Amino acid sequence: MALDIRTFGDPVLKTRAALVETFDESLVRLTQDMLTTMRDSDGVGLAANQVGRLKRVLVASVEDEDYVIINPILTGMSGATERAPEGCLSIPGIQVEVERATSVTVSGMDASGEPLQKEASDILARVLQHEVDHLDGVLILDRTDRASRRAAMREWREHLLAQQS
């Protein structure tokens, strides 16, 4: 079942998500619903707080492979970084330049509570960093320069006004 995506201005997006302690059918259902929501929205990643759940759960889908990581921790990052445009399902229609590590290691658990570790590079590394940021209450607007943030906020206001017309 598709879930409602929270948009910029909703306080849940700026709130740090809590560790998942219970691994049960409701967690599996949440991850399935998040994957459906992400796909229906043409996204490549989604964090639980984007759908109003303050749990450290992320899903991603890159190059036809799905990823579900519970309680993710960035345990390693390359020294190399790349600045590239990023969008966000919670700030539709807005893209800003964000600098990210080009490769990362993420540790966490799968939906059944089994430990996992994922080495990621390129787009998957970017997506995982973006979603972990969400779980920490950090948005792409927090990761860009002041001028880009101001321009994005102008675009966002115009987007909201256009929706009201």
CSV table of C-alpha atoms in Angstrom, one decimal, residues 69 71-79 100-109 116-122 124-129 132:
chain,number,residue,atom,x,y,z
A,69,ILE,CA,18.4,-1.3,5.7
A,71,ASN,CA,19.2,1.1,11.8
A,72,PRO,CA,21.8,2.1,9.1
A,73,ILE,CA,25.1,3.5,10.1
A,74,LEU,CA,27.7,5.0,7.7
A,75,THR,CA,30.7,3.1,8.9
A,76,GLY,CA,33.1,4.2,6.2
A,77,MET,CA,33.4,7.0,3.6
A,78,SER,CA,35.9,7.5,0.8
A,79,GLY,CA,38.0,10.6,0.9
A,100,ARG,CA,28.8,13.5,-1.1
A,101,ALA,CA,31.5,10.8,-0.7
A,102,THR,CA,31.8,8.8,-3.9
A,103,SER,CA,31.8,5.5,-1.9
A,104,VAL,CA,30.6,4.4,1.5
A,105,THR,CA,30.1,1.4,3.7
A,106,VAL,CA,26.8,1.1,5.5
A,107,SER,CA,26.1,-1.3,8.4
A,108,GLY,CA,22.7,-2.2,9.7
A,109,MET,CA,20.2,-5.0,9.7
A,116,LEU,CA,24.3,-6.6,7.1
A,117,GLN,CA,27.0,-4.5,5.6
A,118,LYS,CA,26.9,-2.9,2.1
A,119,GLU,CA,29.8,-1.4,0.2
A,120,ALA,CA,28.3,1.2,-2.2
A,121,SER,CA,29.7,3.6,-4.8
A,122,ASP,CA,28.4,6.2,-7.3
A,124,LEU,CA,23.9,4.1,-4.6
A,125,ALA,CA,26.5,5.7,-2.3
A,126,ARG,CA,24.8,9.1,-2.9
A,127,VAL,CA,21.3,7.6,-2.2
A,128,LEU,CA,22.3,5.9,1.0
A,129,GLN,CA,24.0,9.1,2.3
A,132,VAL,CA,20.7,8.4,6.3
